[in-house]
Short mmCIF file of C-alpha atoms in Angstrom, two decimals:
data_model
loop_
_atom_site.label_atom_id
_atom_site.label_comp_id
_atom_site.label_asym_id
_atom_site.label_seq_id
_atom_site.Cartn_x
_atom_site.Cartn_y
_atom_site.Cartn_z
CA UNK M 1 123.31 75.24 88.19
CA UNK M 2 120.92 77.26 90.39
CA UNK M 3 117.48 77.93 88.93
CA UNK M 4 116.98 81.10 91.03
CA UNK M 5 116.68 84.35 89.08
CA UNK M 6 119.64 86.69 88.67
CA UNK M 7 117.98 89.26 90.97
CA UNK M 8 117.58 86.80 93.86
CA UNK M 9 117.35 87.18 96.82
CA UNK M 10 115.49 90.39 95.97
CA UNK M 11 111.85 90.21 94.97
CA UNK M 12 111.08 93.91 94.40
CA UNK M 13 112.74 97.22 93.50
CA UNK M 14 111.56 100.42 95.22
CA UNK M 15 112.10 103.72 93.46
CA UNK M 16 112.40 106.20 96.35
CA UNK M 17 112.17 109.94 95.64
CA UNK M 18 111.48 113.30 97.17
CA UNK M 19 108.02 114.00 95.85
CA UNK M 20 106.45 117.24 94.70
CA UNK M 21 103.09 119.04 94.35
CA UNK M 22 100.90 118.27 91.38
CA UNK M 23 98.62 121.33 91.57
CA UNK M 24 98.31 124.73 93.30
CA UNK M 25 96.35 123.30 96.25
CA UNK M 26 99.20 120.85 96.92
CA UNK M 27 102.02 123.40 97.26
CA UNK M 28 101.68 124.53 100.88
CA UNK M 29 100.78 121.07 102.23
CA UNK M 30 103.77 119.66 100.40
CA UNK M 31 106.08 122.29 101.89
CA UNK M 32 104.62 121.59 105.33
CA UNK M 33 105.66 117.96 104.87
CA UNK M 34 109.14 118.99 103.78
CA UNK M 35 109.67 121.40 106.68
CA UNK M 36 107.77 119.54 109.39
CA UNK M 37 109.17 120.13 112.88
CA UNK M 38 110.98 123.38 111.92
CA UNK M 39 108.21 125.73 113.02
CA UNK M 40 108.04 127.65 109.74
CA UNK M 41 104.85 129.77 109.55
CA UNK M 42 102.31 128.94 106.84
CA UNK M 43 102.62 132.48 105.41
CA UNK M 44 106.33 131.95 104.91
CA UNK M 45 105.63 128.67 103.15
CA UNK M 46 103.29 130.49 100.76
CA UNK M 47 106.19 132.85 99.92
CA UNK M 48 108.52 129.92 99.35
CA UNK M 49 105.91 128.27 97.19
CA UNK M 50 106.01 131.05 94.60
CA UNK M 51 108.59 129.03 92.65
CA UNK M 52 105.97 126.30 92.25
CA UNK M 53 103.16 128.73 91.49
CA UNK M 54 105.19 130.01 88.50
CA UNK M 55 104.78 126.57 87.03
CA UNK M 56 101.09 126.15 87.85
CA UNK M 57 101.81 124.61 91.25
CA UNK M 58 103.16 121.48 89.59
CA UNK M 59 106.64 120.14 90.24
CA UNK M 60 108.03 118.14 87.30
CA UNK M 61 109.52 115.50 89.58
CA UNK M 62 106.52 113.14 89.83
CA UNK M 63 106.01 113.08 86.09
CA UNK M 64 109.70 112.42 85.60
CA UNK M 65 109.59 109.59 88.11
CA UNK M 66 106.70 108.04 86.18
CA UNK M 67 108.89 108.18 83.07
CA UNK M 68 111.78 106.57 84.96
CA UNK M 69 109.43 103.86 86.27
CA UNK M 70 108.36 103.07 82.72
CA UNK M 71 111.96 103.03 81.52
CA UNK M 72 113.02 100.67 84.31
CA UNK M 73 110.11 98.32 83.71
CA UNK M 74 110.85 98.29 79.98
CA UNK M 75 114.57 97.61 80.62
CA UNK M 76 113.83 94.78 83.00
CA UNK M 77 111.25 93.22 80.65
CA UNK M 78 113.64 93.43 77.71
CA UNK M 79 116.28 91.43 79.59
CA UNK M 80 113.97 88.92 81.24
CA UNK M 81 114.39 90.41 84.71
CA UNK M 82 111.09 89.62 86.40
CA UNK M 83 111.44 92.15 89.20
CA UNK M 84 108.43 94.34 90.01
CA UNK M 85 109.18 98.06 90.42
CA UNK M 86 107.31 100.15 92.99
CA UNK M 87 107.48 103.89 93.66
CA UNK M 88 107.26 105.77 96.96
CA UNK M 89 108.04 109.38 97.95
CA UNK M 90 109.29 110.98 101.14
CA UNK M 91 107.09 114.10 101.03
CA UNK M 92 104.09 113.52 98.69
CA UNK M 93 101.89 110.82 97.20
CA UNK M 94 102.61 108.05 96.59
CA UNK M 95 103.96 108.11 100.16
CA UNK M 96 106.72 105.73 101.12
CA UNK M 97 104.82 104.09 103.96
CA UNK M 98 101.82 103.36 101.75
CA UNK M 99 104.08 101.86 99.13
CA UNK M 100 105.77 99.60 101.66
CA UNK M 101 102.34 98.46 102.87
CA UNK M 102 101.49 97.54 99.30
CA UNK M 103 104.79 95.73 98.84
CA UNK M 104 104.08 93.65 101.94
CA UNK M 105 100.46 92.97 100.88
CA UNK M 106 101.81 91.77 97.54
CA UNK M 107 104.03 89.25 99.30
CA UNK M 108 107.46 90.89 98.89
CA UNK M 109 110.01 90.46 101.66
CA UNK M 110 113.42 91.44 100.13
CA UNK M 111 113.31 94.95 98.73
CA UNK M 112 116.12 96.78 97.02
CA UNK M 113 115.85 100.58 96.96
CA UNK M 114 116.94 103.05 94.25
CA UNK M 115 117.08 106.58 95.68
CA UNK M 116 116.89 109.46 93.20
CA UNK M 117 120.09 110.94 94.66
CA UNK M 118 123.43 109.80 93.37
CA UNK M 119 125.84 111.11 95.99
CA UNK M 120 126.75 110.70 99.67
CA UNK M 121 125.31 113.31 102.04
CA UNK M 122 122.86 113.51 104.93
CA UNK M 123 119.99 114.81 102.77
CA UNK M 124 120.92 112.68 99.77
CA UNK M 125 121.33 109.34 101.54
CA UNK M 126 121.05 109.18 105.34
CA UNK M 127 117.70 111.06 105.37
CA UNK M 128 116.26 108.59 102.85
CA UNK M 129 117.42 105.79 105.14
CA UNK M 130 115.79 107.49 108.12
CA UNK M 131 112.51 107.72 106.19
CA UNK M 132 112.76 104.02 105.36
CA UNK M 133 113.22 103.29 109.08
CA UNK M 134 110.19 105.49 109.90
CA UNK M 135 108.08 103.60 107.39
CA UNK M 136 109.19 100.22 108.68
CA UNK M 137 108.41 101.34 112.23
CA UNK M 138 104.87 102.25 111.06
CA UNK M 139 104.38 98.84 109.56
CA UNK M 140 105.76 97.18 112.71
CA UNK M 141 103.26 99.15 114.86
CA UNK M 142 100.44 97.92 112.63
CA UNK M 143 101.57 94.31 113.10
CA UNK M 144 102.53 93.85 109.45
CA UNK M 145 105.40 91.62 108.27
CA UNK M 146 108.57 93.66 107.86
CA UNK M 147 110.48 93.36 104.59
CA UNK M 148 114.28 93.40 104.57
CA UNK M 149 115.16 96.64 102.81
CA UNK M 150 118.56 97.36 101.23
CA UNK M 151 119.72 100.36 99.19
CA UNK M 152 121.70 100.46 95.91
CA UNK M 153 125.15 101.89 96.16
CA UNK M 154 125.85 105.47 95.02
CA UNK M 155 125.88 105.54 91.24
CA UNK M 156 127.40 108.96 90.51
CA UNK M 157 130.38 107.41 88.70
CA UNK M 158 128.58 104.60 86.87
CA UNK M 159 128.99 104.96 83.07
CA UNK M 160 125.22 104.83 82.67
CA UNK M 161 125.01 108.03 84.67
CA UNK M 162 128.15 109.78 83.43
CA UNK M 163 127.86 109.13 79.69
CA UNK M 164 124.40 110.68 79.29
CA UNK M 165 125.73 113.77 81.10
CA UNK M 166 128.65 113.97 78.67
CA UNK M 167 126.31 113.81 75.69
CA UNK M 168 124.00 116.37 77.28
CA UNK M 169 126.93 118.72 77.76
CA UNK M 170 127.99 118.37 74.14
CA UNK M 171 124.36 119.04 73.04
CA UNK M 172 124.20 122.13 75.24
CA UNK M 173 127.47 123.45 73.80
CA UNK M 174 125.95 123.10 70.35
CA UNK M 175 123.03 125.27 71.48
CA UNK M 176 125.28 128.23 72.19
CA UNK M 177 125.73 130.84 69.45
CA UNK M 178 128.61 129.78 67.26
CA UNK M 179 130.74 132.71 68.30
CA UNK M 180 130.31 131.77 71.99
CA UNK M 181 131.27 128.07 71.80
CA UNK M 182 135.03 128.19 71.51
CA UNK M 183 135.59 130.20 74.70
CA UNK M 184 132.68 128.75 76.66
CA UNK M 185 133.21 127.63 80.24
CA UNK M 186 131.58 124.65 81.94
CA UNK M 187 129.77 125.19 85.24
CA UNK M 188 128.96 121.87 87.00
CA UNK M 189 126.12 122.54 89.44
CA UNK M 190 124.77 120.73 92.43
CA UNK M 191 122.70 121.53 95.49
CA UNK M 192 124.49 123.60 98.07
CA UNK M 193 124.47 122.17 101.58
CA UNK M 194 125.89 123.47 104.88
CA UNK M 195 129.68 123.11 104.91
CA UNK M 196 129.42 121.19 108.19
CA UNK M 197 127.11 118.64 106.48
CA UNK M 198 129.48 118.38 103.54
CA UNK M 199 132.50 117.89 105.79
CA UNK M 200 130.72 114.99 107.54
CA UNK M 201 129.45 113.28 104.36
CA UNK M 202 130.40 109.74 103.47
CA UNK M 203 132.15 107.16 105.67
CA UNK M 204 134.07 108.54 108.63
CA UNK M 205 137.38 108.14 106.78
CA UNK M 206 136.19 110.58 104.12
CA UNK M 207 135.13 113.31 106.51
CA UNK M 208 136.65 116.78 106.44
CA UNK M 209 137.07 119.55 103.82
CA UNK M 210 133.89 118.87 101.85
CA UNK M 211 133.82 115.13 102.63
CA UNK M 212 132.62 112.57 100.13
CA UNK M 213 129.95 114.98 98.81
CA UNK M 214 132.39 117.44 97.26
CA UNK M 215 134.96 114.70 96.28
CA UNK M 216 132.32 112.72 94.38
CA UNK M 217 131.01 115.75 92.50
CA UNK M 218 134.53 116.83 91.56
CA UNK M 219 135.30 113.36 90.25
CA UNK M 220 132.21 113.41 88.01
CA UNK M 221 132.87 116.93 86.83
CA UNK M 222 136.43 115.97 85.89
CA UNK M 223 135.21 112.90 84.00
CA UNK M 224 132.75 114.96 81.96
CA UNK M 225 135.18 117.81 81.31
CA UNK M 226 137.83 115.33 80.12
CA UNK M 227 135.38 113.57 77.82
CA UNK M 228 134.17 116.88 76.37
CA UNK M 229 137.76 117.94 75.72
CA UNK M 230 138.53 114.61 74.02
CA UNK M 231 135.52 114.94 71.70
CA UNK M 232 135.78 118.62 70.89
CA UNK M 233 139.55 119.16 71.02
CA UNK M 234 139.02 122.20 73.24
CA UNK M 235 140.32 122.55 76.79
CA UNK M 236 137.55 124.41 78.62
CA UNK M 237 137.77 126.03 82.04
CA UNK M 238 135.38 124.38 84.45
CA UNK M 239 134.30 124.65 88.08
CA UNK M 240 131.95 122.94 90.51
CA UNK M 241 129.38 125.52 91.66
CA UNK M 242 126.33 125.40 93.83
CA UNK M 243 122.66 126.34 93.73
CA UNK M 244 119.40 126.20 95.66
CA UNK M 245 120.75 127.40 99.05
CA UNK M 246 117.88 127.62 101.55
CA UNK M 247 119.51 128.03 104.95
CA UNK M 248 119.95 130.82 107.41
CA UNK M 249 122.42 133.53 106.19
CA UNK M 250 124.75 133.09 109.18
CA UNK M 251 125.29 129.37 108.55
CA UNK M 252 128.19 128.64 106.05
CA UNK M 253 127.06 126.76 102.97
CA UNK M 254 129.05 125.49 99.99
CA UNK M 255 130.03 128.19 97.54
CA UNK M 256 130.24 129.75 94.96
CA UNK M 257 126.61 130.21 94.02
CA UNK M 258 126.00 129.66 90.32
CA UNK M 259 124.78 133.23 89.83
CA UNK M 260 127.88 134.65 91.50
CA UNK M 261 130.00 132.35 89.32
CA UNK M 262 128.35 133.65 86.18
CA UNK M 263 129.28 137.18 87.22
CA UNK M 264 132.87 136.15 87.89
CA UNK M 265 133.44 134.35 84.57
CA UNK M 266 131.79 137.14 82.61
CA UNK M 267 134.27 139.56 84.21
CA UNK M 268 137.07 137.18 83.22
CA UNK M 269 135.96 137.29 79.59
CA UNK M 270 134.12 133.98 79.12
CA UNK M 271 132.23 133.96 75.83
CA UNK M 272 129.50 131.64 77.18
CA UNK M 273 128.71 129.07 79.87
CA UNK M 274 127.13 125.64 79.78
CA UNK M 275 125.47 124.78 83.09
CA UNK M 276 125.68 121.06 83.79
CA UNK M 277 123.43 119.94 86.67
CA UNK M 278 125.42 116.83 87.69
CA UNK M 279 123.87 116.90 91.20
CA UNK M 280 120.38 116.09 89.97
CA UNK M 281 118.90 112.94 88.49
CA UNK M 282 116.03 114.73 86.73
CA UNK M 283 114.94 118.18 85.58
CA UNK M 284 112.82 118.91 88.66
CA UNK M 285 111.94 122.23 90.19
CA UNK M 286 115.40 123.19 91.42
CA UNK M 287 116.69 122.77 87.87
CA UNK M 288 113.72 124.42 86.20
CA UNK M 289 113.67 127.42 88.51
CA UNK M 290 117.19 127.93 89.88
CA UNK M 291 118.90 127.32 86.53
CA UNK M 292 116.42 127.76 83.77
CA UNK M 293 114.74 130.77 85.34
CA UNK M 294 116.96 132.51 87.91
CA UNK M 295 120.47 131.77 86.61
CA UNK M 296 119.40 132.22 82.96
CA UNK M 297 117.95 135.63 83.89
CA UNK M 298 121.23 136.59 85.58
CA UNK M 299 123.14 135.55 82.48
CA UNK M 300 120.86 137.68 80.27
CA UNK M 301 121.42 140.62 82.60
CA UNK M 302 125.20 140.09 82.15
CA UNK M 303 124.91 139.63 78.37
CA UNK M 304 126.42 136.19 78.76
CA UNK M 305 125.20 133.39 76.44
CA UNK M 306 124.29 130.26 78.47
CA UNK M 307 122.85 126.83 77.76
CA UNK M 308 121.79 124.17 80.22
CA UNK M 309 122.59 120.48 79.80
CA UNK M 310 119.82 117.95 80.43
CA UNK M 311 119.88 115.62 83.38
CA UNK M 312 119.91 111.83 82.88
CA UNK M 313 116.16 111.50 83.62
CA UNK M 314 114.76 108.36 82.05
CA UNK M 315 117.67 107.88 79.61
CA UNK M 316 117.73 104.19 78.56
CA UNK M 317 121.44 104.04 79.50
CA UNK M 318 120.57 105.06 83.08
CA UNK M 319 117.77 102.47 83.24
CA UNK M 320 120.32 99.86 82.02
CA UNK M 321 122.75 101.03 84.72
CA UNK M 322 120.08 100.48 87.38
CA UNK M 323 119.47 96.98 86.13
CA UNK M 324 123.21 96.29 86.23
CA UNK M 325 123.42 97.67 89.77
CA UNK M 326 120.50 95.49 90.89
CA UNK M 327 122.15 92.33 89.49
CA UNK M 328 125.53 93.34 90.98
CA UNK M 329 124.02 93.81 94.45
CA UNK M 330 122.00 90.58 94.19
CA UNK M 331 125.13 88.66 93.30
CA UNK M 332 126.96 90.19 96.25
CA UNK M 333 124.14 89.17 98.57
CA UNK M 334 124.49 85.63 97.29
CA UNK M 335 128.14 85.64 98.27
CA UNK M 336 129.51 86.09 94.76
CA UNK M 337 132.12 88.58 93.62
CA UNK M 338 130.54 90.49 90.70
CA UNK M 339 132.33 93.08 88.60
CA UNK M 340 131.59 96.52 90.08
CA UNK M 341 131.51 99.12 87.31
CA UNK M 342 132.72 102.62 88.12
CA UNK M 343 134.63 105.41 86.30
CA UNK M 344 136.99 107.98 87.73
CA UNK M 345 139.39 107.93 90.63
CA UNK M 346 137.11 106.98 93.52
CA UNK M 347 135.96 103.51 92.50
CA UNK M 348 132.65 101.87 93.31
CA UNK M 349 130.89 102.98 96.49
CA UNK M 350 130.02 100.75 99.43
CA UNK M 351 126.96 98.48 99.30
CA UNK M 352 125.95 99.12 102.89
CA UNK M 353 126.46 102.47 104.60
CA UNK M 354 128.89 101.96 107.52
CA UNK M 355 128.34 103.27 111.06
CA UNK M 356 129.17 107.02 111.10
CA UNK M 357 128.41 107.52 107.39
CA UNK M 358 126.73 110.91 106.81
CA UNK M 359 125.80 111.20 110.50
CA UNK M 360 122.38 112.50 111.45
CA UNK M 361 121.93 116.00 112.92
CA UNK M 362 120.28 114.26 115.89
CA UNK M 363 120.25 110.53 116.55
CA UNK M 364 117.54 108.73 114.56
CA UNK M 365 117.33 105.14 113.39
CA UNK M 366 118.11 104.53 109.75
CA UNK M 367 117.39 101.42 107.66
CA UNK M 368 119.52 99.87 104.93
CA UNK M 369 122.88 100.36 106.62
CA UNK M 370 125.29 98.72 109.05
CA UNK M 371 123.52 100.52 111.92
CA UNK M 372 119.98 99.53 110.84
CA UNK M 373 117.64 98.19 113.54
CA UNK M 374 115.86 96.31 110.71
CA UNK M 375 118.79 94.28 109.38
#
């Protein structure tokens, strides 16, 4: 019997996230990082930053990532998984490149990455892989040893992601006024993206008519709606809707917008709505502002009772799912055939993004995929 640990060949896990400002002075520099290369004037960024200033210039995302880090470390320790967990961001401290430098300095050479985005899309997967490639290129230019970096498969349909969302939806239903619960609708929300980006999401075979991005969200929404029906005995109307659009008005993006949807279901006679943010791993700014502030204000204007389900965040079941995914991927790398856990109709996602998966807007190298220059 081999004496190597169950997580071998990996010797570190990297939590890779978007990043966010942690004070008023951080807001504009953070937005400059996010929009670098787009030529957006600083004054416009100050306007965009008003969402952050409403919350003291602090995005919740970094604090929530610290909670997830603690949950992952506790889960690993409880099961004897001696795998150090690091954290790096794309757009704010701790920056990804700095974290990879520390990983290398600490002697790690096989790194598995958990991105805080559960679905296939350019911005939710490929762009993270491009940022990994950029960071590896920076280390290479500095003459540092390069770690082999892989990425965990998409986990949107793992029970450890889905079941917390089911329970959160049931809890949100219970928050509605009693008279609003029976006829309440479910609105499953995710980030809107350009329809062209959605159509090109996932492996090439999934491209067209929303691509893997829409298909994956619909599969999760259906799983949650079915579970809620089974536990409440009520068949509730539901729809996948979108939020947080930020593009030019003339470019088609996925619709309907959540606020437009609230208007529509109110006109249809809905007694209430539960907003279920299945597209987000944690309650970060786009949940706190776009749903808890903007959409909730629209509902109040309409006289429509609403409640918002919590995201999975640092739920222990999600941390356990990450550990399972780490061990699954490690076993696959060792040439074994582990059980790959997934709910719904789509099955488990690929381990390694194939060529043509969520293609870039312009050609850029991306790590942790079949087309990686750092295989």
